[in-house]
């Protein structure tokens, strides 16, 4: 797994519920194909796993790929993170929830 020098930096969270090793491995493989995206950290929870990614656009696209490849529901939401120092624009963090069909 590739990591950045800024380990705390992430733009989006991919939540996989419930935990599934095949889905997690698919996500890791997709991230490793890209040189501009990295996994900042992962958190294993009782209900599943959270993966913090460096690219919001990639995470949204990955969520759609997961929905097409595995049976499940996809929910995308965003939350205000901070204001951009240079432009004054609002920056968001996305949360992409992929819930596998039981």
mmCIF file with all atom_site columns, C-alpha atoms in Angstrom:
data_model
loop_
_atom_site.group_PDB
_atom_site.id
_atom_site.type_symbol
_atom_site.label_atom_id
_atom_site.label_alt_id
_atom_site.label_comp_id
_atom_site.label_asym_id
_atom_site.label_entity_id
_atom_site.label_seq_id
_atom_site.pdbx_PDB_ins_code
_atom_site.Cartn_x
_atom_site.Cartn_y
_atom_site.Cartn_z
_atom_site.occupancy
_atom_site.B_iso_or_equiv
_atom_site.pdbx_formal_charge
_atom_site.auth_seq_id
_atom_site.auth_comp_id
_atom_site.auth_asym_id
_atom_site.auth_atom_id
_atom_site.pdbx_PDB_model_num
ATOM 1   C CA . UNK A 1 1   ? 0.000   0.000  0.000   1.00 0.00 ? 1   UNK A CA 1
ATOM 2   C CA . UNK A 1 2   ? 1.398   3.358  -1.033  1.00 0.00 ? 2   UNK A CA 1
ATOM 3   C CA . UNK A 1 3   ? 1.414   6.131  1.552   1.00 0.00 ? 3   UNK A CA 1
ATOM 4   C CA . UNK A 1 4   ? 2.132   9.846  1.312   1.00 0.00 ? 4   UNK A CA 1
ATOM 5   C CA . UNK A 1 5   ? 4.467   11.974 3.386   1.00 0.00 ? 5   UNK A CA 1
ATOM 6   C CA . UNK A 1 6   ? 1.308   13.722 4.612   1.00 0.00 ? 6   UNK A CA 1
ATOM 7   C CA . UNK A 1 7   ? -0.335  10.731 6.264   1.00 0.00 ? 7   UNK A CA 1
ATOM 8   C CA . UNK A 1 8   ? -3.223  12.737 7.691   1.00 0.00 ? 8   UNK A CA 1
ATOM 9   C CA . UNK A 1 9   ? -4.293  14.258 4.355   1.00 0.00 ? 9   UNK A CA 1
ATOM 10  C CA . UNK A 1 10  ? -7.449  12.850 2.826   1.00 0.00 ? 10  UNK A CA 1
ATOM 11  C CA . UNK A 1 11  ? -10.325 14.216 0.776   1.00 0.00 ? 11  UNK A CA 1
ATOM 12  C CA . UNK A 1 12  ? -12.778 11.341 1.037   1.00 0.00 ? 12  UNK A CA 1
ATOM 13  C CA . UNK A 1 13  ? -13.773 8.344  3.132   1.00 0.00 ? 13  UNK A CA 1
ATOM 14  C CA . UNK A 1 14  ? -14.867 5.083  1.543   1.00 0.00 ? 14  UNK A CA 1
ATOM 15  C CA . UNK A 1 15  ? -16.993 3.067  3.965   1.00 0.00 ? 15  UNK A CA 1
ATOM 16  C CA . UNK A 1 16  ? -17.541 -0.630 3.236   1.00 0.00 ? 16  UNK A CA 1
ATOM 17  C CA . UNK A 1 17  ? -20.353 -2.244 5.214   1.00 0.00 ? 17  UNK A CA 1
ATOM 18  C CA . UNK A 1 18  ? -20.205 -5.077 6.241   1.00 0.00 ? 18  UNK A CA 1
ATOM 19  C CA . UNK A 1 19  ? -16.528 -6.030 5.963   1.00 0.00 ? 19  UNK A CA 1
ATOM 20  C CA . UNK A 1 20  ? -15.747 -8.108 2.886   1.00 0.00 ? 20  UNK A CA 1
ATOM 21  C CA . UNK A 1 21  ? -12.193 -9.166 1.988   1.00 0.00 ? 21  UNK A CA 1
ATOM 22  C CA . UNK A 1 22  ? -12.918 -9.357 -1.774  1.00 0.00 ? 22  UNK A CA 1
ATOM 23  C CA . UNK A 1 23  ? -14.235 -5.786 -1.850  1.00 0.00 ? 23  UNK A CA 1
ATOM 24  C CA . UNK A 1 24  ? -11.315 -4.500 0.218   1.00 0.00 ? 24  UNK A CA 1
ATOM 25  C CA . UNK A 1 25  ? -8.790  -6.215 -2.062  1.00 0.00 ? 25  UNK A CA 1
ATOM 26  C CA . UNK A 1 26  ? -10.542 -4.760 -5.124  1.00 0.00 ? 26  UNK A CA 1
ATOM 27  C CA . UNK A 1 27  ? -10.251 -1.262 -3.633  1.00 0.00 ? 27  UNK A CA 1
ATOM 28  C CA . UNK A 1 28  ? -6.549  -1.709 -2.820  1.00 0.00 ? 28  UNK A CA 1
ATOM 29  C CA . UNK A 1 29  ? -5.862  -2.981 -6.351  1.00 0.00 ? 29  UNK A CA 1
ATOM 30  C CA . UNK A 1 30  ? -7.667  -0.012 -7.927  1.00 0.00 ? 30  UNK A CA 1
ATOM 31  C CA . UNK A 1 31  ? -5.698  2.454  -5.783  1.00 0.00 ? 31  UNK A CA 1
ATOM 32  C CA . UNK A 1 32  ? -2.386  0.770  -6.635  1.00 0.00 ? 32  UNK A CA 1
ATOM 33  C CA . UNK A 1 33  ? -3.106  1.245  -10.355 1.00 0.00 ? 33  UNK A CA 1
ATOM 34  C CA . UNK A 1 34  ? -3.060  5.027  -9.871  1.00 0.00 ? 34  UNK A CA 1
ATOM 35  C CA . UNK A 1 35  ? 0.075   7.026  -9.099  1.00 0.00 ? 35  UNK A CA 1
ATOM 36  C CA . UNK A 1 36  ? -1.812  10.153 -8.014  1.00 0.00 ? 36  UNK A CA 1
ATOM 37  C CA . UNK A 1 37  ? -4.021  8.501  -5.347  1.00 0.00 ? 37  UNK A CA 1
ATOM 38  C CA . UNK A 1 38  ? -3.022  7.020  -1.999  1.00 0.00 ? 38  UNK A CA 1
ATOM 39  C CA . UNK A 1 39  ? -4.647  5.517  1.073   1.00 0.00 ? 39  UNK A CA 1
ATOM 40  C CA . UNK A 1 40  ? -4.015  7.811  4.045   1.00 0.00 ? 40  UNK A CA 1
ATOM 41  C CA . UNK A 1 41  ? -5.273  5.314  6.623   1.00 0.00 ? 41  UNK A CA 1
ATOM 42  C CA . UNK A 1 42  ? -7.755  2.531  7.243   1.00 0.00 ? 42  UNK A CA 1
ATOM 43  C CA . UNK A 1 43  ? -9.936  1.893  10.264  1.00 0.00 ? 43  UNK A CA 1
ATOM 44  C CA . UNK A 1 44  ? -11.492 -1.469 10.979  1.00 0.00 ? 44  UNK A CA 1
ATOM 45  C CA . UNK A 1 45  ? -14.781 -1.229 12.831  1.00 0.00 ? 45  UNK A CA 1
ATOM 46  C CA . UNK A 1 46  ? -17.289 -3.778 14.134  1.00 0.00 ? 46  UNK A CA 1
ATOM 47  C CA . UNK A 1 47  ? -19.605 -2.873 11.257  1.00 0.00 ? 47  UNK A CA 1
ATOM 48  C CA . UNK A 1 48  ? -17.028 -2.752 8.445   1.00 0.00 ? 48  UNK A CA 1
ATOM 49  C CA . UNK A 1 49  ? -14.009 -0.781 7.310   1.00 0.00 ? 49  UNK A CA 1
ATOM 50  C CA . UNK A 1 50  ? -13.303 2.906  6.577   1.00 0.00 ? 50  UNK A CA 1
ATOM 51  C CA . UNK A 1 51  ? -10.671 3.770  3.981   1.00 0.00 ? 51  UNK A CA 1
ATOM 52  C CA . UNK A 1 52  ? -9.420  7.363  3.843   1.00 0.00 ? 52  UNK A CA 1
ATOM 53  C CA . UNK A 1 53  ? -8.345  8.324  0.299   1.00 0.00 ? 53  UNK A CA 1
ATOM 54  C CA . UNK A 1 54  ? -6.478  11.308 -1.117  1.00 0.00 ? 54  UNK A CA 1
ATOM 55  C CA . UNK A 1 55  ? -8.815  11.965 -4.066  1.00 0.00 ? 55  UNK A CA 1
ATOM 56  C CA . UNK A 1 56  ? -12.497 12.779 -3.741  1.00 0.00 ? 56  UNK A CA 1
ATOM 57  C CA . UNK A 1 57  ? -13.197 12.317 -7.468  1.00 0.00 ? 57  UNK A CA 1
ATOM 58  C CA . UNK A 1 58  ? -11.470 8.928  -7.543  1.00 0.00 ? 58  UNK A CA 1
ATOM 59  C CA . UNK A 1 59  ? -13.396 7.780  -4.445  1.00 0.00 ? 59  UNK A CA 1
ATOM 60  C CA . UNK A 1 60  ? -16.739 8.697  -6.018  1.00 0.00 ? 60  UNK A CA 1
ATOM 61  C CA . UNK A 1 61  ? -15.814 6.853  -9.218  1.00 0.00 ? 61  UNK A CA 1
ATOM 62  C CA . UNK A 1 62  ? -14.603 3.859  -7.217  1.00 0.00 ? 62  UNK A CA 1
ATOM 63  C CA . UNK A 1 63  ? -17.925 3.743  -5.371  1.00 0.00 ? 63  UNK A CA 1
ATOM 64  C CA . UNK A 1 64  ? -19.771 3.500  -8.703  1.00 0.00 ? 64  UNK A CA 1
ATOM 65  C CA . UNK A 1 65  ? -17.406 0.731  -9.835  1.00 0.00 ? 65  UNK A CA 1
ATOM 66  C CA . UNK A 1 66  ? -18.102 -1.176 -6.605  1.00 0.00 ? 66  UNK A CA 1
ATOM 67  C CA . UNK A 1 67  ? -21.846 -0.898 -7.186  1.00 0.00 ? 67  UNK A CA 1
ATOM 68  C CA . UNK A 1 68  ? -21.464 -2.246 -10.733 1.00 0.00 ? 68  UNK A CA 1
ATOM 69  C CA . UNK A 1 69  ? -19.133 -5.103 -9.755  1.00 0.00 ? 69  UNK A CA 1
ATOM 70  C CA . UNK A 1 70  ? -20.677 -6.223 -6.434  1.00 0.00 ? 70  UNK A CA 1
ATOM 71  C CA . UNK A 1 71  ? -24.339 -6.186 -5.419  1.00 0.00 ? 71  UNK A CA 1
ATOM 72  C CA . UNK A 1 72  ? -25.070 -3.371 -3.018  1.00 0.00 ? 72  UNK A CA 1
ATOM 73  C CA . UNK A 1 73  ? -26.259 0.162  -2.392  1.00 0.00 ? 73  UNK A CA 1
ATOM 74  C CA . UNK A 1 74  ? -24.227 3.334  -2.788  1.00 0.00 ? 74  UNK A CA 1
ATOM 75  C CA . UNK A 1 75  ? -24.676 6.547  -0.806  1.00 0.00 ? 75  UNK A CA 1
ATOM 76  C CA . UNK A 1 76  ? -22.542 9.634  -1.437  1.00 0.00 ? 76  UNK A CA 1
ATOM 77  C CA . UNK A 1 77  ? -22.576 12.610 0.913   1.00 0.00 ? 77  UNK A CA 1
ATOM 78  C CA . UNK A 1 78  ? -20.334 15.587 1.562   1.00 0.00 ? 78  UNK A CA 1
ATOM 79  C CA . UNK A 1 79  ? -19.483 17.746 4.536   1.00 0.00 ? 79  UNK A CA 1
ATOM 80  C CA . UNK A 1 80  ? -17.851 21.164 4.741   1.00 0.00 ? 80  UNK A CA 1
ATOM 81  C CA . UNK A 1 81  ? -14.218 20.772 5.763   1.00 0.00 ? 81  UNK A CA 1
ATOM 82  C CA . UNK A 1 82  ? -12.692 24.257 5.556   1.00 0.00 ? 82  UNK A CA 1
ATOM 83  C CA . UNK A 1 83  ? -12.199 27.333 3.383   1.00 0.00 ? 83  UNK A CA 1
ATOM 84  C CA . UNK A 1 84  ? -9.463  27.474 0.761   1.00 0.00 ? 84  UNK A CA 1
ATOM 85  C CA . UNK A 1 85  ? -6.815  29.962 1.891   1.00 0.00 ? 85  UNK A CA 1
ATOM 86  C CA . UNK A 1 86  ? -6.133  31.317 -1.593  1.00 0.00 ? 86  UNK A CA 1
ATOM 87  C CA . UNK A 1 87  ? -9.582  31.475 -3.166  1.00 0.00 ? 87  UNK A CA 1
ATOM 88  C CA . UNK A 1 88  ? -11.822 31.626 -0.104  1.00 0.00 ? 88  UNK A CA 1
ATOM 89  C CA . UNK A 1 89  ? -13.968 28.833 -1.574  1.00 0.00 ? 89  UNK A CA 1
ATOM 90  C CA . UNK A 1 90  ? -15.506 26.131 0.558   1.00 0.00 ? 90  UNK A CA 1
ATOM 91  C CA . UNK A 1 91  ? -13.748 22.745 0.512   1.00 0.00 ? 91  UNK A CA 1
ATOM 92  C CA . UNK A 1 92  ? -15.693 19.558 1.181   1.00 0.00 ? 92  UNK A CA 1
ATOM 93  C CA . UNK A 1 93  ? -14.844 16.047 2.301   1.00 0.00 ? 93  UNK A CA 1
ATOM 94  C CA . UNK A 1 94  ? -16.885 13.289 0.714   1.00 0.00 ? 94  UNK A CA 1
ATOM 95  C CA . UNK A 1 95  ? -18.154 10.127 2.350   1.00 0.00 ? 95  UNK A CA 1
ATOM 96  C CA . UNK A 1 96  ? -18.930 7.244  0.016   1.00 0.00 ? 96  UNK A CA 1
ATOM 97  C CA . UNK A 1 97  ? -20.835 4.422  1.705   1.00 0.00 ? 97  UNK A CA 1
ATOM 98  C CA . UNK A 1 98  ? -21.000 1.077  -0.078  1.00 0.00 ? 98  UNK A CA 1
ATOM 99  C CA . UNK A 1 99  ? -23.381 -1.306 1.657   1.00 0.00 ? 99  UNK A CA 1
ATOM 100 C CA . UNK A 1 100 ? -23.215 -4.902 0.407   1.00 0.00 ? 100 UNK A CA 1
ATOM 101 C CA . UNK A 1 101 ? -26.480 -6.682 -0.213  1.00 0.00 ? 101 UNK A CA 1
ATOM 102 C CA . UNK A 1 102 ? -27.070 -9.293 2.499   1.00 0.00 ? 102 UNK A CA 1
#
